[in-house]
mmCIF file of C-alpha atoms and ligand atoms in Angstrom:
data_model
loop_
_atom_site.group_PDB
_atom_site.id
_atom_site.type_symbol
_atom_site.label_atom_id
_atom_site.label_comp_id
_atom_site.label_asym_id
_atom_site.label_seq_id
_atom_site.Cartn_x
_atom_site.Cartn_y
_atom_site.Cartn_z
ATOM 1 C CA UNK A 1 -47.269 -222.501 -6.155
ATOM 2 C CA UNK A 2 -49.916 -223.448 -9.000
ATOM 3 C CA UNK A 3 -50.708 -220.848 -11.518
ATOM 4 C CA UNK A 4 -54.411 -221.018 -11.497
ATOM 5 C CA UNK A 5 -55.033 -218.107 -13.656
ATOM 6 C CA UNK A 6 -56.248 -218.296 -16.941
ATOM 7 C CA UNK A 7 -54.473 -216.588 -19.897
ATOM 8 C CA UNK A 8 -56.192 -213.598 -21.113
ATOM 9 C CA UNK A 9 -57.613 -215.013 -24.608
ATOM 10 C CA UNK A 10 -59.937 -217.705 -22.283
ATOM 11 C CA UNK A 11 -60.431 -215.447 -19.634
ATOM 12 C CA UNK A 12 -62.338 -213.379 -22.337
ATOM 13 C CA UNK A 13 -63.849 -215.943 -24.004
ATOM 14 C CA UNK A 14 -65.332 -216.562 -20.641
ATOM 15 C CA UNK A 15 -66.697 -213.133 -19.875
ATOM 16 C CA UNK A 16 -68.101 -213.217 -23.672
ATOM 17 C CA UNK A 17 -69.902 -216.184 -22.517
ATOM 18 C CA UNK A 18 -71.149 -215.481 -19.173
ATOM 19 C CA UNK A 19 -72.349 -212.067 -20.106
ATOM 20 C CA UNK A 20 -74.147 -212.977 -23.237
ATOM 21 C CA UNK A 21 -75.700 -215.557 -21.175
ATOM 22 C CA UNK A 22 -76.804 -212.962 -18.598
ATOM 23 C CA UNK A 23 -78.002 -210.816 -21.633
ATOM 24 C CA UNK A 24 -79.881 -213.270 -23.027
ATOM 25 C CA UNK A 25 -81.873 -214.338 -19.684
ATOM 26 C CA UNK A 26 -82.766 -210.527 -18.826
ATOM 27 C CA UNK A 27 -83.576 -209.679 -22.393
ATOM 28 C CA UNK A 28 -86.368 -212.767 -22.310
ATOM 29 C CA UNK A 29 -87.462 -211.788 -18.807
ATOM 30 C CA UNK A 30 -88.296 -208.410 -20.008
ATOM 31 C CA UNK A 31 -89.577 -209.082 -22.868
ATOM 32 C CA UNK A 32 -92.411 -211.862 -21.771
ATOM 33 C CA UNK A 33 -94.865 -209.226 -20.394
ATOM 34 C CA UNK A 34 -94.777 -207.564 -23.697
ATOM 35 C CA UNK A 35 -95.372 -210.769 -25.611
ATOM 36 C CA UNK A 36 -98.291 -212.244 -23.213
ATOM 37 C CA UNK A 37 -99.855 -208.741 -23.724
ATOM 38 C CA UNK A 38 -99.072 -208.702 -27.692
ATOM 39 C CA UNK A 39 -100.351 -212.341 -27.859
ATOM 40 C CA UNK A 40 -104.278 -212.983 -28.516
ATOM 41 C CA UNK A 41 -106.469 -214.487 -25.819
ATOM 42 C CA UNK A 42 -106.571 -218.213 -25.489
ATOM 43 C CA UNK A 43 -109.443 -220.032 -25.910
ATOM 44 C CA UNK A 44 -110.144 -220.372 -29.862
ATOM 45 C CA UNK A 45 -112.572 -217.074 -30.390
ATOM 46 C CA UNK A 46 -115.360 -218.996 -29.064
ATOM 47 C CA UNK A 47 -117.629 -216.888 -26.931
ATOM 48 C CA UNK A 48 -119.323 -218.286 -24.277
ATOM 49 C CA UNK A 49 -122.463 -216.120 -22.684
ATOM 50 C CA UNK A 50 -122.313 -215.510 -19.180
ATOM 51 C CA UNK A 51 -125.110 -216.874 -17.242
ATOM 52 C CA UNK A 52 -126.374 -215.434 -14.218
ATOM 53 C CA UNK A 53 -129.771 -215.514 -12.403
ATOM 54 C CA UNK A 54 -132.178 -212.693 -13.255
ATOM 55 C CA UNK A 55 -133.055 -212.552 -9.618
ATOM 56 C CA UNK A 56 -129.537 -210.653 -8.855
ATOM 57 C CA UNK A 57 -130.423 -207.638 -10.273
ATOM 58 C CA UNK A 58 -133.241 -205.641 -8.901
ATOM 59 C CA UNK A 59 -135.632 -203.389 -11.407
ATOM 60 C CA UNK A 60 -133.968 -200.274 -11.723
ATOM 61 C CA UNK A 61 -130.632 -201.921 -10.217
ATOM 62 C CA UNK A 62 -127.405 -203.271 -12.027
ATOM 63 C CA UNK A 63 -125.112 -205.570 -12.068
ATOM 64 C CA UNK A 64 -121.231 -205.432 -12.738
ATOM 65 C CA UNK A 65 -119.708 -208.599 -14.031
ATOM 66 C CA UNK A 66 -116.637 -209.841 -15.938
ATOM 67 C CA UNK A 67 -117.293 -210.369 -19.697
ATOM 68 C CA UNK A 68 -114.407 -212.065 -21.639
ATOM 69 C CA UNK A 69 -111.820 -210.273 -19.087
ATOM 70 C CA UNK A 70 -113.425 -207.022 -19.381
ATOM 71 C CA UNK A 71 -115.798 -205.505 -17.098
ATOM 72 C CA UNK A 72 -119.477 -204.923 -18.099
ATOM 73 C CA UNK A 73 -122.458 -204.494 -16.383
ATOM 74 C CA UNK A 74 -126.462 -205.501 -16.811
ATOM 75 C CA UNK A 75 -129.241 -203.574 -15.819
ATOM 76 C CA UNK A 76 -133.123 -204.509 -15.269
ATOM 77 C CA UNK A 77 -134.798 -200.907 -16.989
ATOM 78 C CA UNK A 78 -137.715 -202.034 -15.750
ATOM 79 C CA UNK A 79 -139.637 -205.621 -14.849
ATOM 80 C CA UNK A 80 -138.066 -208.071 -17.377
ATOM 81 C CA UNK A 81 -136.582 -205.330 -19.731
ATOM 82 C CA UNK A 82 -132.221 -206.358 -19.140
ATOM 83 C CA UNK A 83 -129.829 -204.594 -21.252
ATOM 84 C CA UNK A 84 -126.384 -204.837 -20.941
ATOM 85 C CA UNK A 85 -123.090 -203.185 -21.800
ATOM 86 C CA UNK A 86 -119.722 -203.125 -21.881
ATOM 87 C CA UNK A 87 -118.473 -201.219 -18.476
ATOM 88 C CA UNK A 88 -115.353 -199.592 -20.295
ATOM 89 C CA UNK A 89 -115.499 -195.859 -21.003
ATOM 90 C CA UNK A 90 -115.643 -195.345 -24.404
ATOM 91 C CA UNK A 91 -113.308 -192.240 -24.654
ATOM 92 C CA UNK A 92 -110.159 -193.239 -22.402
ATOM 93 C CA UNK A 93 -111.066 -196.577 -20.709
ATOM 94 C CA UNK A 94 -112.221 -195.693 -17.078
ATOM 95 C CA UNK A 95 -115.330 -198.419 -15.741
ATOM 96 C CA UNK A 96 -118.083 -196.446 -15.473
ATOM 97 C CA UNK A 97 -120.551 -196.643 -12.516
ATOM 98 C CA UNK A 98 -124.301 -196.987 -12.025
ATOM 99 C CA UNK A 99 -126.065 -193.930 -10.570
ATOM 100 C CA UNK A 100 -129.836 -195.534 -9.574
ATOM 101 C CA UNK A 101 -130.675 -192.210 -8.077
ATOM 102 C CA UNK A 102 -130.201 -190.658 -11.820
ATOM 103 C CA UNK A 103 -130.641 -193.635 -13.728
ATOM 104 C CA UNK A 104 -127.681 -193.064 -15.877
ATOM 105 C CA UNK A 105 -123.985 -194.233 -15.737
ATOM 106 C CA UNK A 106 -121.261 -191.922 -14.902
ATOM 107 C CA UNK A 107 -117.258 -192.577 -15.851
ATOM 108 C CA UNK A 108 -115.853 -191.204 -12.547
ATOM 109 C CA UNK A 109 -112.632 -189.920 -14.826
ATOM 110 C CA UNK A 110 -113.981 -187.283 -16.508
ATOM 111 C CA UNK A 111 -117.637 -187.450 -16.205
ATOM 112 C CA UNK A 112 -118.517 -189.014 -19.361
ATOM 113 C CA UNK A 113 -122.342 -189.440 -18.923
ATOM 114 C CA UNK A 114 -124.558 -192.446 -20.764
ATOM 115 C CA UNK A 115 -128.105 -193.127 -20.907
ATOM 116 C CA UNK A 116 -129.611 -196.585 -20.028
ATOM 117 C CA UNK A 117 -129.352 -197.859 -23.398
ATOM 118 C CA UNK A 118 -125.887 -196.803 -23.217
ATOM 119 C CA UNK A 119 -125.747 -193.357 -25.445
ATOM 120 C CA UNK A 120 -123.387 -190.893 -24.530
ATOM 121 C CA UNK A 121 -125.528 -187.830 -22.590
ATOM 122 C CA UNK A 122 -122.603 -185.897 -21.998
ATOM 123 C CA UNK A 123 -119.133 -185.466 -21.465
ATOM 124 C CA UNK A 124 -116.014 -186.300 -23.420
ATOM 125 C CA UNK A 125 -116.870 -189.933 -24.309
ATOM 126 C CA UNK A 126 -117.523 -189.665 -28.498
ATOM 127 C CA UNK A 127 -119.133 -193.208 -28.686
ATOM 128 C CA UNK A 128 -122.504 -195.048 -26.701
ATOM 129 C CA UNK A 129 -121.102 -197.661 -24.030
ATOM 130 C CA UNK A 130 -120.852 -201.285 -26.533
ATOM 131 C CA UNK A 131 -123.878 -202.920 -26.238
ATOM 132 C CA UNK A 132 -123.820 -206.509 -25.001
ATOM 133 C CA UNK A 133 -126.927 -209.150 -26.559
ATOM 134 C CA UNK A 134 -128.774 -210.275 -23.295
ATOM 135 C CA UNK A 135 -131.679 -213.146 -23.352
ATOM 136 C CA UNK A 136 -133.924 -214.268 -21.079
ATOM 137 C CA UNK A 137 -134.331 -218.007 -20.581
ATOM 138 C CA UNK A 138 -136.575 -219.013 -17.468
ATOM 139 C CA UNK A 139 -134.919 -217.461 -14.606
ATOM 140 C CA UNK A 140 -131.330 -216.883 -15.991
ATOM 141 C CA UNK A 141 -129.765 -214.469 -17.917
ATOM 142 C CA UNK A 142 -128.109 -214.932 -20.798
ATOM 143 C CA UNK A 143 -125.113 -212.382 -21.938
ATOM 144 C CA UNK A 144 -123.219 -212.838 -24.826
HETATM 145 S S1 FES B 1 -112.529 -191.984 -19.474
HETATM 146 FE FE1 FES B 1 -114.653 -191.818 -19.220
HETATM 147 S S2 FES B 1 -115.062 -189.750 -19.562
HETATM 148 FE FE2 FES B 1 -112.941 -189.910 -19.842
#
């Protein structure tokens, strides 16, 4: 009969091995999420505008949209007049929402009212929604 064991000094030296190994791999697993959050945004800081026909959004109506991964949202005030902000709540984060019947924008969280040009009108929120530049060229909108 073979002796297939291995004496105790390797057998450790093993374990050592194969655990720190293990270690290693789950230590990197969790830790990835927290470095592609930590980590900046790819693409150089350039920031493109975000196009988008001016026909989409009816006067008096908005439109929600992603800007640079965030949500935002452009609205027509009136023929021709398009303003746009950012769509993030400026006191905890929530996305606001569009009320055409009040013509304001309401953060369903804690309702943080804002005006049309984005000041606060009441509620917790202790900043104006960010404003976003928006130009007109022909028929398209240009934000950014
Ligand atoms: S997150 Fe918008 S009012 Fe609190």
């Amino acid at each position: 009969m073979a002796n297939d064991s291995l004496p105790p000094n390797q057998r450790r030296f093993f374990l050592t091995i194969v655990l720190g190994g293990i270690s290693a791999v789950l230590s990197v697993a969790a830790g990835w999420p927290v470095f592609r959050f930590l980590s900046p945004a790819s693409g150089g800081g350039e920031v493109k505008p975000v196009e988008m026909p001016r026909a989409k959004i009816d006067v008096g109506g908005a439109q929600f949209f992603t800007y640079h991964g965030s949500p935002a949202v452009v609205l027509q005030k009136s023929a021709g007049e398009f303003v746009a902000f950012s769509a993030v709540c400026t006191h905890l984060g929530c996305i606001v929402k569009w009320i055409p019947d009040k013509e304001e924008f309401l953060c369903p969280c804690h309702a943080g009212r804002f005006s049309t040009d984005g000041a606060v009108l009441g509620g917790p929120p202790p900043k104006p929604l960010k404003s976003i530049p928006v130009v007109l060229a022909g028929d398209l909108l240009r934000i950014g």
